[in-house]
Short mmCIF file of C-alpha atoms and ligand atoms in Angstrom, two decimals:
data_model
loop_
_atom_site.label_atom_id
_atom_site.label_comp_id
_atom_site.label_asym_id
_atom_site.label_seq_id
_atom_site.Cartn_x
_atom_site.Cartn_y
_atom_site.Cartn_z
CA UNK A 10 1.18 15.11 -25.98
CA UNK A 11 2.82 13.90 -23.11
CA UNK A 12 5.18 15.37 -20.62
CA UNK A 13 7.59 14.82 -18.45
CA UNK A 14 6.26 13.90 -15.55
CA UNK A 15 3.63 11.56 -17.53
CA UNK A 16 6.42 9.87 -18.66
CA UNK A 17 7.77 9.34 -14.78
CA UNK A 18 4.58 8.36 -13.95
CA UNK A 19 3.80 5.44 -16.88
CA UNK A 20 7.52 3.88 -15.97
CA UNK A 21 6.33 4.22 -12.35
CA UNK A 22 2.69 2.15 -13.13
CA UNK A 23 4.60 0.07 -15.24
CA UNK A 24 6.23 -1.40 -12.36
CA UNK A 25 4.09 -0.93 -9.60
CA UNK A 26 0.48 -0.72 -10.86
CA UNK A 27 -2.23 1.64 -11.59
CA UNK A 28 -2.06 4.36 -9.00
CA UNK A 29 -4.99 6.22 -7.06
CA UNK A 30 -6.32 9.42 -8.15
CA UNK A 31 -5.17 11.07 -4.85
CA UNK A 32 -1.11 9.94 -5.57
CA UNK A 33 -1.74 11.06 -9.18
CA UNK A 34 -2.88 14.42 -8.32
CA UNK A 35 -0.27 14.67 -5.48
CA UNK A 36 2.45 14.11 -7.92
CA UNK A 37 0.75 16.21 -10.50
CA UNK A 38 0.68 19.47 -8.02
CA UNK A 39 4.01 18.95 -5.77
CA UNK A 40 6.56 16.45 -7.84
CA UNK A 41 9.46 18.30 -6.08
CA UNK A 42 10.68 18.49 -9.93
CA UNK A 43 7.66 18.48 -12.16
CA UNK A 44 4.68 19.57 -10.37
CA UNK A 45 2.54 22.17 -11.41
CA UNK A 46 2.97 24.25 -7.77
CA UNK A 47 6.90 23.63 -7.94
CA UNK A 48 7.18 25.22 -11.59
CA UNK A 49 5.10 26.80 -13.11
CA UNK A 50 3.28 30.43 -13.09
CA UNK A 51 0.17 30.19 -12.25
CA UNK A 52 -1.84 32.71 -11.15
CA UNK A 53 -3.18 35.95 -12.77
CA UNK A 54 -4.40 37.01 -15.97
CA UNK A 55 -1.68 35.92 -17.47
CA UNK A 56 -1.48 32.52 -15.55
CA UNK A 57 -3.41 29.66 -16.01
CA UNK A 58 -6.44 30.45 -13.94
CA UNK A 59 -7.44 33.41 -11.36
CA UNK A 60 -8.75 33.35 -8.03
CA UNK A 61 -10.82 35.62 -5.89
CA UNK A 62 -7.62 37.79 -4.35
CA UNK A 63 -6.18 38.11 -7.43
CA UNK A 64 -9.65 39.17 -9.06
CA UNK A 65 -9.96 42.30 -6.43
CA UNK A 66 -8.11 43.82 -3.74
CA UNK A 67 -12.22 43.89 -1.90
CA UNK A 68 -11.76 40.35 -1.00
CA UNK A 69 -8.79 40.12 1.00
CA UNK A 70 -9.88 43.48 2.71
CA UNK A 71 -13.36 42.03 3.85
CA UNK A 72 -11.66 38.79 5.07
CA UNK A 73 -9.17 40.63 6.91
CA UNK A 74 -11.78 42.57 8.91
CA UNK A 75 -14.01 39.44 9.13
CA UNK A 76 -10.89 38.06 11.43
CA UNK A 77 -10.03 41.29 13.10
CA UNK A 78 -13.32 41.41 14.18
CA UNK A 79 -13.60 37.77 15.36
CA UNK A 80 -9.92 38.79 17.43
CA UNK A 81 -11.79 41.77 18.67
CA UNK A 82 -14.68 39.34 19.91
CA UNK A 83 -12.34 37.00 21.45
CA UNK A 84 -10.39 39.51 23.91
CA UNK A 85 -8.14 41.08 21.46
CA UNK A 86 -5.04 38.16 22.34
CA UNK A 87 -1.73 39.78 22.04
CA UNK A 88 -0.21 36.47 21.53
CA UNK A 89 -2.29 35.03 18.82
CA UNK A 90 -1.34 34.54 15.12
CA UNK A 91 -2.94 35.33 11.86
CA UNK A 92 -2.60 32.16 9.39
CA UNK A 93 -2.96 31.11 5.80
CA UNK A 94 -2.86 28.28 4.06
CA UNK A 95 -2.06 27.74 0.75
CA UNK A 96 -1.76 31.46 0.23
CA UNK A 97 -0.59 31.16 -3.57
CA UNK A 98 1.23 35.08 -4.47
CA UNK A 99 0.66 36.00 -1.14
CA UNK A 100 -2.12 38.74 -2.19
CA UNK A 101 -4.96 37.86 -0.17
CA UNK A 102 -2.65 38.04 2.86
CA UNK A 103 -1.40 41.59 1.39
CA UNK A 104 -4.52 42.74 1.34
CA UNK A 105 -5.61 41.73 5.02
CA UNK A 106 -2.74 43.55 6.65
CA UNK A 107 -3.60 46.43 4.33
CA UNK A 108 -7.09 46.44 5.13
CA UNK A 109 -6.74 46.04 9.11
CA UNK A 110 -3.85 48.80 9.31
CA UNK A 111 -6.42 50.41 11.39
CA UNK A 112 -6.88 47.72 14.29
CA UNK A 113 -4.68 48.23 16.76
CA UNK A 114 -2.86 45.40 18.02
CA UNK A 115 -4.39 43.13 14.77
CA UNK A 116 -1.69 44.29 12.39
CA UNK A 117 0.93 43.68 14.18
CA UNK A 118 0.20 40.32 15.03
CA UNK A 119 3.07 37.69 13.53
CA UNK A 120 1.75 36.00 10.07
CA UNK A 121 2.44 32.20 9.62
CA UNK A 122 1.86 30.38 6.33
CA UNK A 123 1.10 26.73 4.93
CA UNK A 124 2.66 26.13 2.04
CA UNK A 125 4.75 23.18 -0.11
CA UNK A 126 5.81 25.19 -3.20
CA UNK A 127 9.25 26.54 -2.62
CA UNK A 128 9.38 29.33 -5.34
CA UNK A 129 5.67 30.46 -4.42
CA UNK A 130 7.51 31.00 -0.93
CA UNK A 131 9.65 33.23 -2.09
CA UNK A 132 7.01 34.86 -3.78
CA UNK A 133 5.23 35.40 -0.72
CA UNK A 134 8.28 36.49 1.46
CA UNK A 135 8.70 39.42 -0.83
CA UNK A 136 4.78 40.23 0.21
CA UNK A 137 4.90 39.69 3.86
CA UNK A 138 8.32 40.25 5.01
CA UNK A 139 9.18 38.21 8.21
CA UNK A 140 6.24 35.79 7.39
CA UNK A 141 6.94 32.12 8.91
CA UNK A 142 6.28 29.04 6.84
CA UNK A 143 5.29 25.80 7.75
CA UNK A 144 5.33 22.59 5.55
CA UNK A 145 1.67 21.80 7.26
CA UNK A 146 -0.54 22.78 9.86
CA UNK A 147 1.21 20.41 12.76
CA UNK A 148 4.33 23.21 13.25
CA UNK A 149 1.97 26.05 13.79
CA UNK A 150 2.54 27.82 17.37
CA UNK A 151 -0.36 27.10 19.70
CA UNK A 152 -2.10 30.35 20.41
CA UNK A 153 -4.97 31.77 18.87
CA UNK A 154 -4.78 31.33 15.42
CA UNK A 155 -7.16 33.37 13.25
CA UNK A 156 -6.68 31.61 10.18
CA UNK A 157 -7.64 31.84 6.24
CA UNK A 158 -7.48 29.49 3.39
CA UNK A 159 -8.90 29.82 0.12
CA UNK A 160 -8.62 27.53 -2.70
CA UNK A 161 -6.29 25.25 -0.53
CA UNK A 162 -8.63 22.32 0.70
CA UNK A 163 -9.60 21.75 -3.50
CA UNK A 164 -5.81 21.14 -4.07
CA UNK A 165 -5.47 18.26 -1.38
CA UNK A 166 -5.57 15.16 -3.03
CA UNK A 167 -8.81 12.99 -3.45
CA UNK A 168 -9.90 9.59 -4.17
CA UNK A 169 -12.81 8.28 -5.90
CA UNK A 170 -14.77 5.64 -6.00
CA UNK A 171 -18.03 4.49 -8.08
CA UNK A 172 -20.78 1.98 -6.80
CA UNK A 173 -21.58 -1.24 -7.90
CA UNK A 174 -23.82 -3.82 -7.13
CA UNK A 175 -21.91 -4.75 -4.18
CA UNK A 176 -19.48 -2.56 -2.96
CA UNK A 177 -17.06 0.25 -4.73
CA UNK A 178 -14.52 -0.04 -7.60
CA UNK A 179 -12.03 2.66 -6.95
CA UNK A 180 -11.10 4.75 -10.25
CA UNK A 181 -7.25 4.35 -10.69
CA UNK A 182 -4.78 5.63 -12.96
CA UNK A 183 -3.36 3.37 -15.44
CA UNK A 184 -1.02 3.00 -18.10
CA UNK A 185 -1.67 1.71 -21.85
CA UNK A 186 0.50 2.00 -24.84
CA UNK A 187 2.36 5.01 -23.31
CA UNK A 188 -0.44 6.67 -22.96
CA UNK A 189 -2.15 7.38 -19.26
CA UNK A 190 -5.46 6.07 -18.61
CA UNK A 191 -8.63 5.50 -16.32
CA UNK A 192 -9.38 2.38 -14.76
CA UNK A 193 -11.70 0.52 -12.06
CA UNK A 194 -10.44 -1.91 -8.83
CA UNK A 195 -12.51 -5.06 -8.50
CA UNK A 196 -15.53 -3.66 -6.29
CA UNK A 197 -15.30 -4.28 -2.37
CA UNK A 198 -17.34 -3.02 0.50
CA UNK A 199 -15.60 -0.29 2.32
CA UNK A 200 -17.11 0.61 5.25
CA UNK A 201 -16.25 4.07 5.73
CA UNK A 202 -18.44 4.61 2.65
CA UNK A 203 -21.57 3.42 4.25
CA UNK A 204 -23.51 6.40 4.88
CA UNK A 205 -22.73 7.15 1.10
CA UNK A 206 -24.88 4.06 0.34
CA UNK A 207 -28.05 5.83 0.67
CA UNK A 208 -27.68 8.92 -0.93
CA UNK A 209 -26.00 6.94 -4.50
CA UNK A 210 -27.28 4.74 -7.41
CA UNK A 211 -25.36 1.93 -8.83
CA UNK A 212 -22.51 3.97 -11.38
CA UNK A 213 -22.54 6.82 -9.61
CA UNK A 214 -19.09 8.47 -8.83
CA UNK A 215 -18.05 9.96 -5.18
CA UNK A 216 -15.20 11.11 -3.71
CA UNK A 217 -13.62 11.94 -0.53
CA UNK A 218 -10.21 13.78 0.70
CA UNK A 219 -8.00 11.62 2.97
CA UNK A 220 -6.49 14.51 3.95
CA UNK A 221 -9.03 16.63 5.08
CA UNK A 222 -10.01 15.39 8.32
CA UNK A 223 -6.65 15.70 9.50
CA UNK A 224 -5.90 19.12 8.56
CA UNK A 225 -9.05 20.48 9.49
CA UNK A 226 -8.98 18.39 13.19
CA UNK A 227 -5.94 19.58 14.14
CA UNK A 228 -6.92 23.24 13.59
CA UNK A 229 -9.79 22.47 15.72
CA UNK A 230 -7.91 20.94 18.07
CA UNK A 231 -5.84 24.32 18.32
CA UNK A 232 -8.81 26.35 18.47
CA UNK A 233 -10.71 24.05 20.84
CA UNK A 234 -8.38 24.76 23.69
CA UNK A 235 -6.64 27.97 22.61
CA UNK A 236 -9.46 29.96 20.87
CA UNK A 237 -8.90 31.61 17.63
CA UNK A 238 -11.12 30.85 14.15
CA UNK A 239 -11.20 29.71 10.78
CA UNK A 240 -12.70 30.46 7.21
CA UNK A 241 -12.40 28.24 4.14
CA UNK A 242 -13.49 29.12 0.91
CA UNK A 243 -13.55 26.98 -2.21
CA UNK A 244 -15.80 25.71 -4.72
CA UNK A 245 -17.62 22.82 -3.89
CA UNK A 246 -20.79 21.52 -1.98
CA UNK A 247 -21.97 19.94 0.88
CA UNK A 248 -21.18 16.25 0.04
CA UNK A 249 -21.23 15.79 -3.89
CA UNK A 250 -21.98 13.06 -7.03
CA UNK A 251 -19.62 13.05 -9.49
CA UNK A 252 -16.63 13.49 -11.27
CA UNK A 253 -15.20 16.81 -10.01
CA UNK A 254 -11.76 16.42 -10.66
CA UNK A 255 -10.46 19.49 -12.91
CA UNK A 256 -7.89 20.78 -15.06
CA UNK A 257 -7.50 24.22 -16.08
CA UNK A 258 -5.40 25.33 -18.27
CA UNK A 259 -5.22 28.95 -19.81
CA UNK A 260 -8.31 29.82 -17.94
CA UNK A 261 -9.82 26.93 -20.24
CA UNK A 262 -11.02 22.83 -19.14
CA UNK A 263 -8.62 20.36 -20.42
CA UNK A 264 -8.64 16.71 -19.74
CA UNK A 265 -7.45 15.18 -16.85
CA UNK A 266 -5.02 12.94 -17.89
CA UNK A 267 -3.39 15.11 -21.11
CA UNK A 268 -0.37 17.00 -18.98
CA UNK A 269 0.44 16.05 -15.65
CA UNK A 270 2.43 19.13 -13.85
CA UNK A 271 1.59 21.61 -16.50
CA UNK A 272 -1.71 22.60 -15.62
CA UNK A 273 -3.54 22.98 -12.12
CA UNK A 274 -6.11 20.26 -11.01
CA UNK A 275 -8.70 20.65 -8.48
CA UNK A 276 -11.83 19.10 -7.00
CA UNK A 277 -14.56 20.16 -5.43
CA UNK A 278 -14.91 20.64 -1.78
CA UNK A 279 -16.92 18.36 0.56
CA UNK A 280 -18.01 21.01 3.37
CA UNK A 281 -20.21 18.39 5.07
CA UNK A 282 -16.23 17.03 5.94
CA UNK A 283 -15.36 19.86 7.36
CA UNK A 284 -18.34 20.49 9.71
CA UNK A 285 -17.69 16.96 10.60
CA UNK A 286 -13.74 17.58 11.58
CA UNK A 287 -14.62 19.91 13.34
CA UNK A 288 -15.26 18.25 16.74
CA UNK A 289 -16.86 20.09 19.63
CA UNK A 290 -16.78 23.17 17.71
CA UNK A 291 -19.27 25.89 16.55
CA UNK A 292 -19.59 25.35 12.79
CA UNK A 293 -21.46 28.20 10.72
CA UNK A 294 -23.56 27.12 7.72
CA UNK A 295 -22.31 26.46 4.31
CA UNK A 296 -22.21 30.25 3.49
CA UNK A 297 -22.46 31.26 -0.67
CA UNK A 298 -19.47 33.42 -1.26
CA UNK A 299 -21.99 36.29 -2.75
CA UNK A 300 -23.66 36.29 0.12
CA UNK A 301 -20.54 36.12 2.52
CA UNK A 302 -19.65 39.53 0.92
CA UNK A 303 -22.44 40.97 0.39
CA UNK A 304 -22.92 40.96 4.62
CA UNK A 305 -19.21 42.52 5.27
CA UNK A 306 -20.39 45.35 2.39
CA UNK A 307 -18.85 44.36 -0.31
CA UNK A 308 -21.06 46.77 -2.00
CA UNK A 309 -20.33 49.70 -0.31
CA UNK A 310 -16.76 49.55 -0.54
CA UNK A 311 -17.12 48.71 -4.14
CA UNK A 312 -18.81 51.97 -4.34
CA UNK A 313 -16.19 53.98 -2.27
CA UNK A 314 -13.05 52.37 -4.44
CA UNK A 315 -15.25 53.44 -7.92
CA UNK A 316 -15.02 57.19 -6.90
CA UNK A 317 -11.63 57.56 -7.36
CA UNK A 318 -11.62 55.25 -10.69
CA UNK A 319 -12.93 56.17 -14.56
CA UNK A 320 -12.46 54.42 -18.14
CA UNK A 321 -11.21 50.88 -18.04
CA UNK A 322 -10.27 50.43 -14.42
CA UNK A 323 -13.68 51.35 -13.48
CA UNK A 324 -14.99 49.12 -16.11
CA UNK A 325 -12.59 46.37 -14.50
CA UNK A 326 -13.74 47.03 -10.92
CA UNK A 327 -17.22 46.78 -11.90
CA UNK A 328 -16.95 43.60 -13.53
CA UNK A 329 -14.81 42.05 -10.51
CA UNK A 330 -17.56 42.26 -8.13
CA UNK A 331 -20.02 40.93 -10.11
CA UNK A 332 -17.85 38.07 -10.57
CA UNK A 333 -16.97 38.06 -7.07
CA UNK A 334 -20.90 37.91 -6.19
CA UNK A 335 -23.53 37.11 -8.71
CA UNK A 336 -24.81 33.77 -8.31
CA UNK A 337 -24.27 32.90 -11.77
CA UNK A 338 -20.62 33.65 -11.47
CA UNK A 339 -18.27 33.15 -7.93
CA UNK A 340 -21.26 34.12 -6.20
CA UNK A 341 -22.78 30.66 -5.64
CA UNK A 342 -20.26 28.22 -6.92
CA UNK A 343 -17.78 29.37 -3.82
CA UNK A 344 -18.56 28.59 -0.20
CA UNK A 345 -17.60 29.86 2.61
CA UNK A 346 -17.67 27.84 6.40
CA UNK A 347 -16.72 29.01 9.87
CA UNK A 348 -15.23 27.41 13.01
CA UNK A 349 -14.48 28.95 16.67
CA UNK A 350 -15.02 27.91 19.89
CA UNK A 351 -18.62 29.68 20.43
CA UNK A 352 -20.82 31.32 17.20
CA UNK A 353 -20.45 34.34 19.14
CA UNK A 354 -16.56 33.96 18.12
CA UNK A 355 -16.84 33.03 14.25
CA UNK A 356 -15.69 35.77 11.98
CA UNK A 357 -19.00 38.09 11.07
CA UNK A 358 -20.56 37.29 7.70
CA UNK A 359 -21.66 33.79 7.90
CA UNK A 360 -25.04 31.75 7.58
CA UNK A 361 -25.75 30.66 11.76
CA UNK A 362 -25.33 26.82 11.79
CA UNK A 363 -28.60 24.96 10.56
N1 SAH B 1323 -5.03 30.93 -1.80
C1 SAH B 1323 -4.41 31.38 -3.01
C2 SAH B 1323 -3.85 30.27 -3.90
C3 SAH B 1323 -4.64 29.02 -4.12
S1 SAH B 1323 -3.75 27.83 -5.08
C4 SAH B 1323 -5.36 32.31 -3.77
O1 SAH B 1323 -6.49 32.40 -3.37
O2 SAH B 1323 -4.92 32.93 -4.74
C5 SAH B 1323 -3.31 26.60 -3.90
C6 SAH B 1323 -2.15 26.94 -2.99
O3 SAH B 1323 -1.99 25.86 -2.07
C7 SAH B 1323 -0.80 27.13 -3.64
O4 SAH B 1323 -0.10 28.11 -2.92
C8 SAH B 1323 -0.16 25.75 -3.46
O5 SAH B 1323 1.24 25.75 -3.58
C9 SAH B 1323 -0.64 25.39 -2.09
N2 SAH B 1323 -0.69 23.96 -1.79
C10 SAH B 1323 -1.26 23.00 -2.56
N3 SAH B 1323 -1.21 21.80 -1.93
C11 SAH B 1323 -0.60 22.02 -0.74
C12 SAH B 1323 -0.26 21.19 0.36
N4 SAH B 1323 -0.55 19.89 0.36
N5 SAH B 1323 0.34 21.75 1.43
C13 SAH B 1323 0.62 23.08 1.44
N6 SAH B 1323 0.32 23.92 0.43
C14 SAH B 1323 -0.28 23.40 -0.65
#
């Protein structure tokens, strides 16, 4: 099968040359035409895959309250601003203002979003009326910014590279026969993959997100000298081996390179990247998502919500916080980190720093 942005893309290597993983998958997500964010609908059970907010209405409520109570912490700021990134149907961010109703002075506080996709814009404006969007983090206002982003750093584009015998071959995207396919660069040393040197074998595969430092540095920056705090959640690890690179279709795996812009692709997260943007901040520990809830009583609210439910929406609530939780589901595969000026400040519900 191929598609139509395959076909853009083979006419494009054609001339050019193979192309990095990270342009591939930047094209495949955000073509202004044909990429998967720009098109297509994606989230839900009836989407291609589901994430956390979408799962239960219990996860944006805990993370809203994790922030209101890091705002609390922090002085209560009138001025500050409560930020998401990547923020999909705009659910999550439903949720928090729901959930924080309560905290005076939290809910009123002006919401500002991160996000690319034009028509999931929409979508979100018709959740959070008089929210503010921003192409990236560099237009947000500089206040305190209690910010959220889940899923969003495993959509930023990555590159990857596998060892050889001296130096790294980077895996490219290439073009035979009409058909897209992997390749390897000639190996070279590359220096900012030296610390990688001793924790690989000869074959093995790593990768690393050009954009992540960035992002996550100039949120830092902000919170360094205006206060304010940050959770990310995603799947992912603390450094990683391997191929990670993902596409889901239909709730199911398909392979990477079968249709560009019609299904979503994701890697994992490198958290060890963001505790290392993160200058002069405190940095929590790499947090499991189970275990992140778990501590802002997931359970208990769980159990209020159930009293007022019976049949198959209890059944349903039931199963979405196991999967939220148990280690063998979301539990352990999602992470959660922290950043604020002082642990005192990070949001509540976080391993301390090791
Ligand atoms: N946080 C949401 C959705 C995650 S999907 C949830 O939990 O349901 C990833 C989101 O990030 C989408 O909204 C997508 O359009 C957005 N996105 C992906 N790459 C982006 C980029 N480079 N800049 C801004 N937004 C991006």
């Amino acid at each position: 099968m191929t598609t139509p942005l395959a076909e853009i893309l083979i006419k494009q290597i054609k001339t050019l040359g193979p192309m990095s993983i990270a342009d591939f998958m930047a094209a495949y997500l955000l073509h202004p035409e044909h990429g998967y964010y720009t098109q297509q609908q994606v989230f839900g059970r009836t989407g291609d895959f589901i994430t956390a907010p979408e799962i239960s209405q219990m996860f944006g409520e805990l993370i809203g309250l994790s922030l209101a109570q890091s705002w609390i912490t922090q002085g209560s700021p009138k001025d500050a601003v409560v930020v998401e990134l990547g923020p999909g149907q705009g659910t999550l961010m439903h949720d928090i203002k729901r959930a924080t109703k309560g905290v005076a002075g939290f809910a009123d506080l002006p919401v500002h979003m991160v996000e690319r996709s034009p028509r999931l814009r929409e979508i979100q404006a018709g959740m959070i009326p008089n929210v503010i969007h921003h192409d990236d983090v560099t237009t947000l206002p500089e206040v305190p910014r209690f910010i959220i982003a889940n899923e969003f750093l495993d959509a930023l584009p990555i590159r990857q590279f596998q060892r050889a015998e001296d130096g790294w071959s980077e895996c490219v995207v290439g073009a035979q026969d009409d058909a897209l396919i992997y390749g390897l660069t000639p190996p070279v040393p590359i220096d900012a993959l030296e610390h990688r040197v001793d924790d690989t074998q000869i074959g093995d595969v790593i990768e690393i997100c050009p954009a992540l430092p960035g992002i996550v540095g100039e949120l830092s920056r902000s919170i360094a000298e205006n206060g304010g705090a940050a959770l990310f959640i995603d799947y992912g690890d603390w450094r990683s081996i391997g191929d990670t690179l993902q596409a889901v279709q239909d709730h199911q795996m398909v392979p990477t390179l079968q249709s560009p812009g019609l299904t979503d692709i994701t890697a994992h997260v490198d958290f060890e990247a963001i505790a290392n943007a993160a200058h002069g901040l405190a940095v929590s520990g790499m947090t499991r998502q189970g275990l992140f809830l778990e501590r802002l009583a997931i359970t208990q609210r769980a159990q209020s919500l159930a009293k007022q439910m019976q049949g198959d929406a209890l059944q349903t609530h039931i199963a979405a916080h196991k999967r939220l939780t148990h280690p063998d589901l979301m539990g352990d595969l999602f992470k959660v980190i922290g950043i604020a000026q002082t642990d005192a400040h990070l949001p509540p519900g976080l391993d301390p720093a090791p």
